[in-house]
mmCIF file of C-alpha atoms and ligand atoms in Angstrom:
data_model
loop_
_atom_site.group_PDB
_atom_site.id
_atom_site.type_symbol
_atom_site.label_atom_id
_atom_site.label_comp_id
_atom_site.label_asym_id
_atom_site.label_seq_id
_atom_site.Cartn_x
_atom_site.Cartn_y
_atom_site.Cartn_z
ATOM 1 C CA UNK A 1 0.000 0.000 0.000
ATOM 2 C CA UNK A 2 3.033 2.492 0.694
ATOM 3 C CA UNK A 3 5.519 1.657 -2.092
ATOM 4 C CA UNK A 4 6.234 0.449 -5.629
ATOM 5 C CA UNK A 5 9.441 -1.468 -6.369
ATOM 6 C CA UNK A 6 11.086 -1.744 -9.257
ATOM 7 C CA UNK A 7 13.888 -4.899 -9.487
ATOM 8 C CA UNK A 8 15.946 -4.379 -12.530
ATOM 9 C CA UNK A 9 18.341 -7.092 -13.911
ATOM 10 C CA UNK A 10 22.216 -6.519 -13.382
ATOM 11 C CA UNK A 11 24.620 -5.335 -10.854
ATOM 12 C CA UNK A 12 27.263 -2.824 -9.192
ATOM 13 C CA UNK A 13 25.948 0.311 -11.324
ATOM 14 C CA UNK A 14 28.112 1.923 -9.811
ATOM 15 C CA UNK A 15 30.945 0.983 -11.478
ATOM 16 C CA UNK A 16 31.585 2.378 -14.832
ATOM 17 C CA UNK A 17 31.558 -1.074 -16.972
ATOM 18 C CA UNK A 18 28.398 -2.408 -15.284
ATOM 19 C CA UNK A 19 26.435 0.870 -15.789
ATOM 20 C CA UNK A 20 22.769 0.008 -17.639
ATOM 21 C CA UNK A 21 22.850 0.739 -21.246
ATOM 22 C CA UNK A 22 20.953 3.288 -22.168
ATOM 23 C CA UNK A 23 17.265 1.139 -23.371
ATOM 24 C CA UNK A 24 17.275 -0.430 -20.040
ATOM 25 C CA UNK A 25 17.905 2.871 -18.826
ATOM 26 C CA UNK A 26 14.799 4.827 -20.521
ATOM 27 C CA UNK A 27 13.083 1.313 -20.184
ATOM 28 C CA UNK A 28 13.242 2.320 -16.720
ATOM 29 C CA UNK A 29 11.785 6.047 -17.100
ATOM 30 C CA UNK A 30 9.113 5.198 -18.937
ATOM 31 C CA UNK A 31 7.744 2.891 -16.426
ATOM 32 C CA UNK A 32 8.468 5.320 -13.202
ATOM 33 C CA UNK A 33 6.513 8.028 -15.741
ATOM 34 C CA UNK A 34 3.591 5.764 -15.983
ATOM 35 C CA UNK A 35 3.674 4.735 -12.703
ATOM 36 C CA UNK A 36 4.210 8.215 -11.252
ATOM 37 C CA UNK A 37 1.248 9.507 -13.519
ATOM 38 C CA UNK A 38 -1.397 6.738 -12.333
ATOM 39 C CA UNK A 39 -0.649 6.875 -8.512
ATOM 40 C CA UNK A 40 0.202 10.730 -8.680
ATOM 41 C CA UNK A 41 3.660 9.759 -7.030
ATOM 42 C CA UNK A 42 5.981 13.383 -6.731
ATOM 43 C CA UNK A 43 9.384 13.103 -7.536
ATOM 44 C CA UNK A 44 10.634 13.476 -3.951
ATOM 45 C CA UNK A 45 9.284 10.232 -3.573
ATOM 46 C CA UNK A 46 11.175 8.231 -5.810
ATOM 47 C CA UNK A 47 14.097 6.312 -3.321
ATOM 48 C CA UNK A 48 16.572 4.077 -4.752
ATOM 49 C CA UNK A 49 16.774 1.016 -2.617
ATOM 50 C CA UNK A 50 20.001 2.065 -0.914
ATOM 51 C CA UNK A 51 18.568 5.577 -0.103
ATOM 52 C CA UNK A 52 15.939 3.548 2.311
ATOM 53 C CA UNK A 53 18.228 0.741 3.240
ATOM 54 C CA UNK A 54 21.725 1.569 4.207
ATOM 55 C CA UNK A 55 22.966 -1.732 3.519
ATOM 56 C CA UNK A 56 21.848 -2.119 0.140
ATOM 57 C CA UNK A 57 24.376 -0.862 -2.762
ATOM 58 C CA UNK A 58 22.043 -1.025 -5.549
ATOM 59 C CA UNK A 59 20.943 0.960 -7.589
ATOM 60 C CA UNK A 60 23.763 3.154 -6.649
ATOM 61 C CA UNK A 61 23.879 6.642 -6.390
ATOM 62 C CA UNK A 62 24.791 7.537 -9.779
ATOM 63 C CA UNK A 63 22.358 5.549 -11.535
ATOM 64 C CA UNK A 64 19.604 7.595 -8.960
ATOM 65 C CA UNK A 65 21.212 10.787 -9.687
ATOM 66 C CA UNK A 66 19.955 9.597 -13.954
ATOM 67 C CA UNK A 67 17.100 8.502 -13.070
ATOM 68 C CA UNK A 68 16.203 11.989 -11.128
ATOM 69 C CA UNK A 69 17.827 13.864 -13.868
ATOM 70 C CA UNK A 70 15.727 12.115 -16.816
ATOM 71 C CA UNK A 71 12.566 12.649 -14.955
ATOM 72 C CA UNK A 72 12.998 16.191 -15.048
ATOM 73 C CA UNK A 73 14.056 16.304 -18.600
ATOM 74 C CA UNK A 74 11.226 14.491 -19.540
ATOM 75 C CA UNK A 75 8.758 16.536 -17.340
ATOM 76 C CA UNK A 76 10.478 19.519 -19.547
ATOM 77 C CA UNK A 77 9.716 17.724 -22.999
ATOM 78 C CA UNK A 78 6.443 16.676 -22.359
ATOM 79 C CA UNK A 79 5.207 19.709 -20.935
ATOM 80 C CA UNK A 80 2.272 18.065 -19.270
ATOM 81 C CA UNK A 81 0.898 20.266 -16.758
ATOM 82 C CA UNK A 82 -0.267 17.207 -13.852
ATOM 83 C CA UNK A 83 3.314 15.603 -14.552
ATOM 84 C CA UNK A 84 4.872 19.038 -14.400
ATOM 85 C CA UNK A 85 3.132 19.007 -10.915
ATOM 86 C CA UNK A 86 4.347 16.085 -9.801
ATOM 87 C CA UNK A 87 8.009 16.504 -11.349
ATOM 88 C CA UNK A 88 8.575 20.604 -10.142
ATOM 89 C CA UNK A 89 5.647 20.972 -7.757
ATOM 90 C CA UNK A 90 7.756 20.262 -4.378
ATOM 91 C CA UNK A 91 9.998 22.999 -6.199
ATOM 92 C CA UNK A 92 7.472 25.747 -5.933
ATOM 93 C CA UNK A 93 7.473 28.056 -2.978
ATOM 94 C CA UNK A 94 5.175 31.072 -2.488
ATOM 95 C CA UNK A 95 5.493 32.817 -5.878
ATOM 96 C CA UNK A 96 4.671 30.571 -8.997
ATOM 97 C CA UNK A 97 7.585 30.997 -10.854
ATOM 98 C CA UNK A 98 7.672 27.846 -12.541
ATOM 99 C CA UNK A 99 11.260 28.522 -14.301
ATOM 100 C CA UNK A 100 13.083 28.766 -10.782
ATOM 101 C CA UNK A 101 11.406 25.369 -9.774
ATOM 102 C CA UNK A 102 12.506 23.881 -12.680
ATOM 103 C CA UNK A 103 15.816 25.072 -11.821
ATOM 104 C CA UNK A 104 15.778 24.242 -8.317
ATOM 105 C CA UNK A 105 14.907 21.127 -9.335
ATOM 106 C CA UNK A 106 17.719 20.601 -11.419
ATOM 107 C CA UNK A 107 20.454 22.413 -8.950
ATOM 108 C CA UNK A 108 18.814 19.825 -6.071
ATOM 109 C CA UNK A 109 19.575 16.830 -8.147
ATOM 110 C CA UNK A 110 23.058 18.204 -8.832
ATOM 111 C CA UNK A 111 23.344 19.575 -5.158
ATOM 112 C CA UNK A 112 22.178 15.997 -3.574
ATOM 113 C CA UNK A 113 24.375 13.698 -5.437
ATOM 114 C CA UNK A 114 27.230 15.525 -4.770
ATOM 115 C CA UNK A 115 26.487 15.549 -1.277
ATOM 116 C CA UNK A 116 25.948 11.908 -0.907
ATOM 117 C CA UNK A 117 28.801 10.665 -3.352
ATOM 118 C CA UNK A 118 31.783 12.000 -4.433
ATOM 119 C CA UNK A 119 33.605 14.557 -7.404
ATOM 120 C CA UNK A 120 34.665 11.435 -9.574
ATOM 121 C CA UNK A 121 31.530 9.849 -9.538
ATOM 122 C CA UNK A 122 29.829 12.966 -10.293
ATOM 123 C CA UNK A 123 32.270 13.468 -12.958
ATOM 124 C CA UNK A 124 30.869 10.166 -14.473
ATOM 125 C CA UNK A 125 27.269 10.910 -14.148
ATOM 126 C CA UNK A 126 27.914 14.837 -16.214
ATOM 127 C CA UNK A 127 29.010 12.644 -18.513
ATOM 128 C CA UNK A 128 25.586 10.219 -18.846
ATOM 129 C CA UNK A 129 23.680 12.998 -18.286
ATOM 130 C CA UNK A 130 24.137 15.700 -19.889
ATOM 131 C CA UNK A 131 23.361 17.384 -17.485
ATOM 132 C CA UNK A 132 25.527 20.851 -18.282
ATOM 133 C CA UNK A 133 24.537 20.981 -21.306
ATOM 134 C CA UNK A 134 20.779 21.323 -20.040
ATOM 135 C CA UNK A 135 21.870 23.458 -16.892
ATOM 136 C CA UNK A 136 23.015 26.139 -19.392
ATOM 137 C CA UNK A 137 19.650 26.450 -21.678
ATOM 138 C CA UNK A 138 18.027 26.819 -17.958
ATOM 139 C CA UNK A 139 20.605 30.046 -17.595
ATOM 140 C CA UNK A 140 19.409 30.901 -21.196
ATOM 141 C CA UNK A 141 22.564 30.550 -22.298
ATOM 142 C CA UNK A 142 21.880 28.909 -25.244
ATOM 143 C CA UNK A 143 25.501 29.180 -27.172
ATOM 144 C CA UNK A 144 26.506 27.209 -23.852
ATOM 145 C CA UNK A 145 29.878 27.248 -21.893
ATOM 146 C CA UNK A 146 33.202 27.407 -24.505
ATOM 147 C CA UNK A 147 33.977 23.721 -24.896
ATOM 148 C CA UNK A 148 37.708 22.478 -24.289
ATOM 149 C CA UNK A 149 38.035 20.585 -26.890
ATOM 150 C CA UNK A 150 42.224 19.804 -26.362
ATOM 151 C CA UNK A 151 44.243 19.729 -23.134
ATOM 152 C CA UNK A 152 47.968 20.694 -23.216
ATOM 153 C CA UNK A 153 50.812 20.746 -20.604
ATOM 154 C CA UNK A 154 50.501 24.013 -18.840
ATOM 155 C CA UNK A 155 54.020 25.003 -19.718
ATOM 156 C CA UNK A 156 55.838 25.750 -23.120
ATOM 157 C CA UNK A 157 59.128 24.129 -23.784
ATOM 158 C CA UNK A 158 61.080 21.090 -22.438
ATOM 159 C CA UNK A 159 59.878 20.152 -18.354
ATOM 160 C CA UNK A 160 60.097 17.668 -15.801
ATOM 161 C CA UNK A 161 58.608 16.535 -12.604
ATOM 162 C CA UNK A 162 61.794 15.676 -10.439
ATOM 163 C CA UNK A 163 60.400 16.277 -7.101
ATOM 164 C CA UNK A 164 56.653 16.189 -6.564
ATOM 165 C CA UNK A 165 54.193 14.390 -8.993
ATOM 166 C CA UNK A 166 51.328 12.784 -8.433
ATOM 167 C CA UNK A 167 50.497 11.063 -5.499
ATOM 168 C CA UNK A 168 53.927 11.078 -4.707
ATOM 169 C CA UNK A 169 54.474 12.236 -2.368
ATOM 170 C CA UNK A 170 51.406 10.982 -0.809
ATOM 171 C CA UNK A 171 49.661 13.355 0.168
ATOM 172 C CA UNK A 172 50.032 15.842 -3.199
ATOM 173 C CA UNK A 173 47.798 16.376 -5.661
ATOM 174 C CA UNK A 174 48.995 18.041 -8.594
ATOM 175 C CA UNK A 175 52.431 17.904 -10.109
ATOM 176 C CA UNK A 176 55.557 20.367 -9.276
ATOM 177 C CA UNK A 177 56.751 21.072 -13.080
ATOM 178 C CA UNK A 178 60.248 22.150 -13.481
ATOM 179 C CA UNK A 179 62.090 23.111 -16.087
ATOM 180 C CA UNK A 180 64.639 20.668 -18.011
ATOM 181 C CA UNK A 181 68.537 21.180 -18.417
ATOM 182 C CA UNK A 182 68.055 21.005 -21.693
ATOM 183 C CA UNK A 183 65.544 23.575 -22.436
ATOM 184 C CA UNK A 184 67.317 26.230 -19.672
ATOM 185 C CA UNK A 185 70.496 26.106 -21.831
ATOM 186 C CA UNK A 186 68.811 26.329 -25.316
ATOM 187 C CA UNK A 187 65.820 29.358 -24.359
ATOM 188 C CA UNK A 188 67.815 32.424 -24.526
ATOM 189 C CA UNK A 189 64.288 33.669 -22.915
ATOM 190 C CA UNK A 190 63.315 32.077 -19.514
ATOM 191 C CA UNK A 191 59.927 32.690 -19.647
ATOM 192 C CA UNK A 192 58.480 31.330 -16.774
ATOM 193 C CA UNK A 193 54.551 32.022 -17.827
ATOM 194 C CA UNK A 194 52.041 29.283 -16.996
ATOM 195 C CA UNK A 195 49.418 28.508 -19.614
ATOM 196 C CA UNK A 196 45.699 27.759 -19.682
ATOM 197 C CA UNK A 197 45.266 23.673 -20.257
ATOM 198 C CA UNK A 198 42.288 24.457 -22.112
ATOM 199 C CA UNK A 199 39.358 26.631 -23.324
ATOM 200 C CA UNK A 200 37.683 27.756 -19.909
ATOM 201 C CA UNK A 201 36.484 30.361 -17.670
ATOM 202 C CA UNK A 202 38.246 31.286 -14.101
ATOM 203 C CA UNK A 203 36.723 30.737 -11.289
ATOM 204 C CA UNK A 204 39.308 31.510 -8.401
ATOM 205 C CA UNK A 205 42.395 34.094 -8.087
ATOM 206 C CA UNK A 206 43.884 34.093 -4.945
ATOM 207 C CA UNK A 207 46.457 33.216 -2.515
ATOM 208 C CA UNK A 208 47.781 29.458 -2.053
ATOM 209 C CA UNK A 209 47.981 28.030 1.179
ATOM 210 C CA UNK A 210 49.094 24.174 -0.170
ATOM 211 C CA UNK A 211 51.654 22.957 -1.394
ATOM 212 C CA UNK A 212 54.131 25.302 -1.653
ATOM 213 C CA UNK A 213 52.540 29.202 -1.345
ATOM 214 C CA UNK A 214 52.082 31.412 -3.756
ATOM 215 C CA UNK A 215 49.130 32.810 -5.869
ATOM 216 C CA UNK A 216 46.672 30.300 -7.161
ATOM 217 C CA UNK A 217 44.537 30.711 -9.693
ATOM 218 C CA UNK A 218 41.439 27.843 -10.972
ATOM 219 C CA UNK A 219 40.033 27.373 -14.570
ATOM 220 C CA UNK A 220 36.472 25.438 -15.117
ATOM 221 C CA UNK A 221 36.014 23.543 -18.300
ATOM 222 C CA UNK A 222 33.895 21.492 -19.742
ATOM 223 C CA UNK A 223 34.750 18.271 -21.872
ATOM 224 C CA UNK A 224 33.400 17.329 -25.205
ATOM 225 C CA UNK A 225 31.484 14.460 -23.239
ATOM 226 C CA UNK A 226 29.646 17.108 -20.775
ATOM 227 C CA UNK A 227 32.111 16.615 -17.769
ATOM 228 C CA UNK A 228 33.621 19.446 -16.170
ATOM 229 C CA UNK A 229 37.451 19.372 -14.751
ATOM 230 C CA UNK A 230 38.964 22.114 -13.062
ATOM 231 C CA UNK A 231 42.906 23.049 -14.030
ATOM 232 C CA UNK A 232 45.143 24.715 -10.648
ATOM 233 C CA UNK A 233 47.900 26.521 -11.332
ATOM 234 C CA UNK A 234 49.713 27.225 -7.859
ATOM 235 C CA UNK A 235 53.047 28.885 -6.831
ATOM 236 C CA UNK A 236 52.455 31.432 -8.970
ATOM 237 C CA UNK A 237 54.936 34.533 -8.116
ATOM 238 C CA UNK A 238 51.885 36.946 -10.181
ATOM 239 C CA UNK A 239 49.042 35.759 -11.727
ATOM 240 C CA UNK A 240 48.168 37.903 -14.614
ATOM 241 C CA UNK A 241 44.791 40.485 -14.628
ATOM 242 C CA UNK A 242 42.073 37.720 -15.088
ATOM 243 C CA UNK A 243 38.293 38.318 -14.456
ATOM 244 C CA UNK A 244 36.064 35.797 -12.548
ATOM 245 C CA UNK A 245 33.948 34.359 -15.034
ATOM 246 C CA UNK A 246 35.465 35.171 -18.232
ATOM 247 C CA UNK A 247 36.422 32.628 -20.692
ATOM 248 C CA UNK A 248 40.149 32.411 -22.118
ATOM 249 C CA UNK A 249 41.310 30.487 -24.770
ATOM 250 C CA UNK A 250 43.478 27.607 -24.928
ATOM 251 C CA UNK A 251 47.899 28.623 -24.146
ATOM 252 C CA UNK A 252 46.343 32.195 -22.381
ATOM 253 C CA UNK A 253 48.686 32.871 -20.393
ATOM 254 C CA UNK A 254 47.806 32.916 -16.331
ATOM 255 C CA UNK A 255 50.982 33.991 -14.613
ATOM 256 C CA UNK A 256 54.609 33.513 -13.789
ATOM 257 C CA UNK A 257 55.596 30.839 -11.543
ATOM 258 C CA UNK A 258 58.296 31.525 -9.090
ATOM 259 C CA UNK A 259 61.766 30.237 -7.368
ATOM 260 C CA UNK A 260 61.386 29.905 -3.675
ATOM 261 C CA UNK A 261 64.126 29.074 -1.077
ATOM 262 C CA UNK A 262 64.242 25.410 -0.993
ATOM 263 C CA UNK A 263 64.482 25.366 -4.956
ATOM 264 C CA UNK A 264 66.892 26.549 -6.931
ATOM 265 C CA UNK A 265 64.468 26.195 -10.143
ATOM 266 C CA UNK A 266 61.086 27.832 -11.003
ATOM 267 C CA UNK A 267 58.735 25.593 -10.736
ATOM 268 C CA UNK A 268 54.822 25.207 -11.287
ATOM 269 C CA UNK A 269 52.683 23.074 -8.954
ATOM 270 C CA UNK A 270 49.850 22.148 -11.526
ATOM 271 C CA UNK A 271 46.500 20.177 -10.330
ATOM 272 C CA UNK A 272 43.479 18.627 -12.531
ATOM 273 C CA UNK A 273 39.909 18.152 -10.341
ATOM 274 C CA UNK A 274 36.680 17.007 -11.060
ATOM 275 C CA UNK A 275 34.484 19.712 -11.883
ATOM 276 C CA UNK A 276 32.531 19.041 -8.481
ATOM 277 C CA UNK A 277 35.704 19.279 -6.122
ATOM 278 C CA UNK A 278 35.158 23.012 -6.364
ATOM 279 C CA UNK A 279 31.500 22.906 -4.865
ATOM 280 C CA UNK A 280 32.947 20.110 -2.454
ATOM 281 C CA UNK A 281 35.734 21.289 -1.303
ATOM 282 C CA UNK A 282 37.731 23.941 -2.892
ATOM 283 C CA UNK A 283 35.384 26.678 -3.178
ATOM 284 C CA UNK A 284 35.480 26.708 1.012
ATOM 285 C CA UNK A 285 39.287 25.992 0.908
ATOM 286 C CA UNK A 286 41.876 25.804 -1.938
ATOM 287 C CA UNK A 287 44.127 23.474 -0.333
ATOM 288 C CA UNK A 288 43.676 19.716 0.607
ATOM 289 C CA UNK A 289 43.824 18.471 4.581
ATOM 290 C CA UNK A 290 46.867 17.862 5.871
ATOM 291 C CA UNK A 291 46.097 14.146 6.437
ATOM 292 C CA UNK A 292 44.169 14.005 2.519
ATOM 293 C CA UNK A 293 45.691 10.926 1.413
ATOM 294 C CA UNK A 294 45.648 8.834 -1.575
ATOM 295 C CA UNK A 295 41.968 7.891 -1.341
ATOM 296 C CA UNK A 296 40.843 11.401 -0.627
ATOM 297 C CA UNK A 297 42.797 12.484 -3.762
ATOM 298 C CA UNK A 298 41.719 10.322 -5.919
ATOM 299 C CA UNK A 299 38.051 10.765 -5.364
ATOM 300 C CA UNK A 300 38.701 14.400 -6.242
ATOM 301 C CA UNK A 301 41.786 14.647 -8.482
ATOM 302 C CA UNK A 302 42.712 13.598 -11.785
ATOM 303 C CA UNK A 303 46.291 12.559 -13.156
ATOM 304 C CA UNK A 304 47.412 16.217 -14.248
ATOM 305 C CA UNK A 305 48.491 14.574 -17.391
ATOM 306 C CA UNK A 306 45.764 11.974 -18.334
ATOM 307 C CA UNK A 307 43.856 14.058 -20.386
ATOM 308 C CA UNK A 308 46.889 16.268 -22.221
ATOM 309 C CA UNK A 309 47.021 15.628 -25.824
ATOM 310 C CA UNK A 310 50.833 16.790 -26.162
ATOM 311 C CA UNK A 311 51.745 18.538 -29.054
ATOM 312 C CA UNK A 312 52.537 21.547 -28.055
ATOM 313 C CA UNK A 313 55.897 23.136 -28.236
ATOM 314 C CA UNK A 314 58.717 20.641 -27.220
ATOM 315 C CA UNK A 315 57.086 18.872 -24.660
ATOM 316 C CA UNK A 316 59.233 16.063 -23.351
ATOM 317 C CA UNK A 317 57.249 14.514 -20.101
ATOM 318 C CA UNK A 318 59.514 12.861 -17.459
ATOM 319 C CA UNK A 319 57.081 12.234 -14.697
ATOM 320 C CA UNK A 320 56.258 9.026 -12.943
ATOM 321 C CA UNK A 321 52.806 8.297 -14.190
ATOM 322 C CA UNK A 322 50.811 6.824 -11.361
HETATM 323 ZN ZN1 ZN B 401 53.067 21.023 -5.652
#
């Protein structure tokens, strides 16, 4: 008498090989439509099984995160007022203003699985979803967010990671790029500038607390699948005059990185996130705890260097990959 359950074949959706595919998937929202529509069930009342029972893994909290997401594209497609109801409704406060419930609707689905799960798996789900792509017509900003379309090392010329990389030590997340012998004797002009990794709009300018001190400055940009990452460029000695918000192109460059006391080189300490780290974690505070970890990283980080393309200038990479 209190709830409908839906069983679905398969397992561990969690994981990225044994996600549905995409007709069991809208298999799925059809029926949760229909069934919504004849019981006049709201949204808010749609639980995946491990959302009522802690124990239970399935169906994970990215495949809920879909499911909510596809309801409320649907909801905008069909334009059915009772649905729209059901869908938005719990959205609506005093005024009825039925574009900010829509949007509340979407920023709650957005908001909530962050909460509950973590940047990496969010990363995943922008990718099913779509979802930025959608957030953006909400904003009526229909030409969207500048795509980055190629990532490239953050410095021109010849470098190396000698000292910190990845993971390594423990507890750091970027990579501390240095100069090589090679190119230092064959650049007449040191420039020590930092480049943009990709097309993508700033988010952060300010002072760097990890790591190794500084200015820090943090790019947004969104992949050619829908994910968002987030480039850091820290140890800056100046960061150039950016604007918060504005989009630069691909090789802008950010800053100058700097030579401190315990290094005899310039170096740049350069860091890749998942586009939800910032509403996580960095947006309160731009470095990680003291006691982070591998695990911790990982759920938030990226490899600087798994998504670089190369290419550009003489770019000879001597890191330990990880
Ligand atoms: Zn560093």
């Amino acid at each position: 008498m209190r709830t409908i359950a839906i069983e679905m074949t398969g397992y561990d959706f969690e994981s990225r090989e044994n996600f549905p595919p995409k007709q069991q998937i809208a298999n799925t929202v059809s029926l949760i439509w229909a069934l919504m529509e004849r019981y006049g069930i709201t949204a808010n009342n749609l639980f995946g099984h491990n959302e009522i029972q802690l124990n239970k893994p399935d169906p994970g909290k990215k495949f809920m995160g879909l499911i909510r997401y596809l309801i409320g594209a649907k909801a905008l497609l069909e334009n059915n007022p009772h649905m729209n109801e059901l869908v938005f409704g719990n959205f609506l406060r005093d005024e009825f203003d039925t574009l900010h419930a829509v949007n509340r609707y979407f920023k709650f689905v957005y908001d909530y699985l962050l909460m509950i799960s973590r940047p990496v798996r969010v990363y995943e789900w922008e990718a099913v979803s779509g979802f930025w792509f959608l957030n953006d017509l909400l904003d009526n900003r229909p030409e969207g967010m500048v795509l980055g379309r190629r990532f490239t090392p953050p410095i021109s010329g010849e470098y190396s990671s000698p000292g910190r990389s990845f993971i390594s030590p423990e507890n750091h997340e970027g990579v501390d790029l240095h100069r090589t012998e090679m190119d230092k004797a064959f650049h007449v002009v040191q420039d020590n500038q930092a480049l943009l990794t990709a097309n993508g709009s700033c988010v952060h300018i300010g002072d760097f607390d990890g790591c190794t001190g500084g200015k820090l400055v943090i790019f947004r940009h969104r992949q050619l699948s829908g994910s968002q990452v987030l480039s850091i460029y820290g140890h800056l000695d100046q960061a150039y005059d950016l604007k918060l918000g504005a989009e630069y192109p691909i090789h802008y460059p950010i800053g100058e990185f700097r030579q401190d006391q315990e290094h005899t080189d310039p170096f740049l300490h350069f860091a890749l996130a998942y586009g939800g780290t910032w509403e996580s974690d960095l947006k309160k505070r731009t470095s990680i705890p003291l006691n982070a970890g591998a695990s911790w990283i990982r759920d938030r980080y990226l490899n600087p260097f798994s998504l670089m393309s190369g290419g550009f200038g003489s770019a000879s990479v001597q890191y330990p990959v990880t």
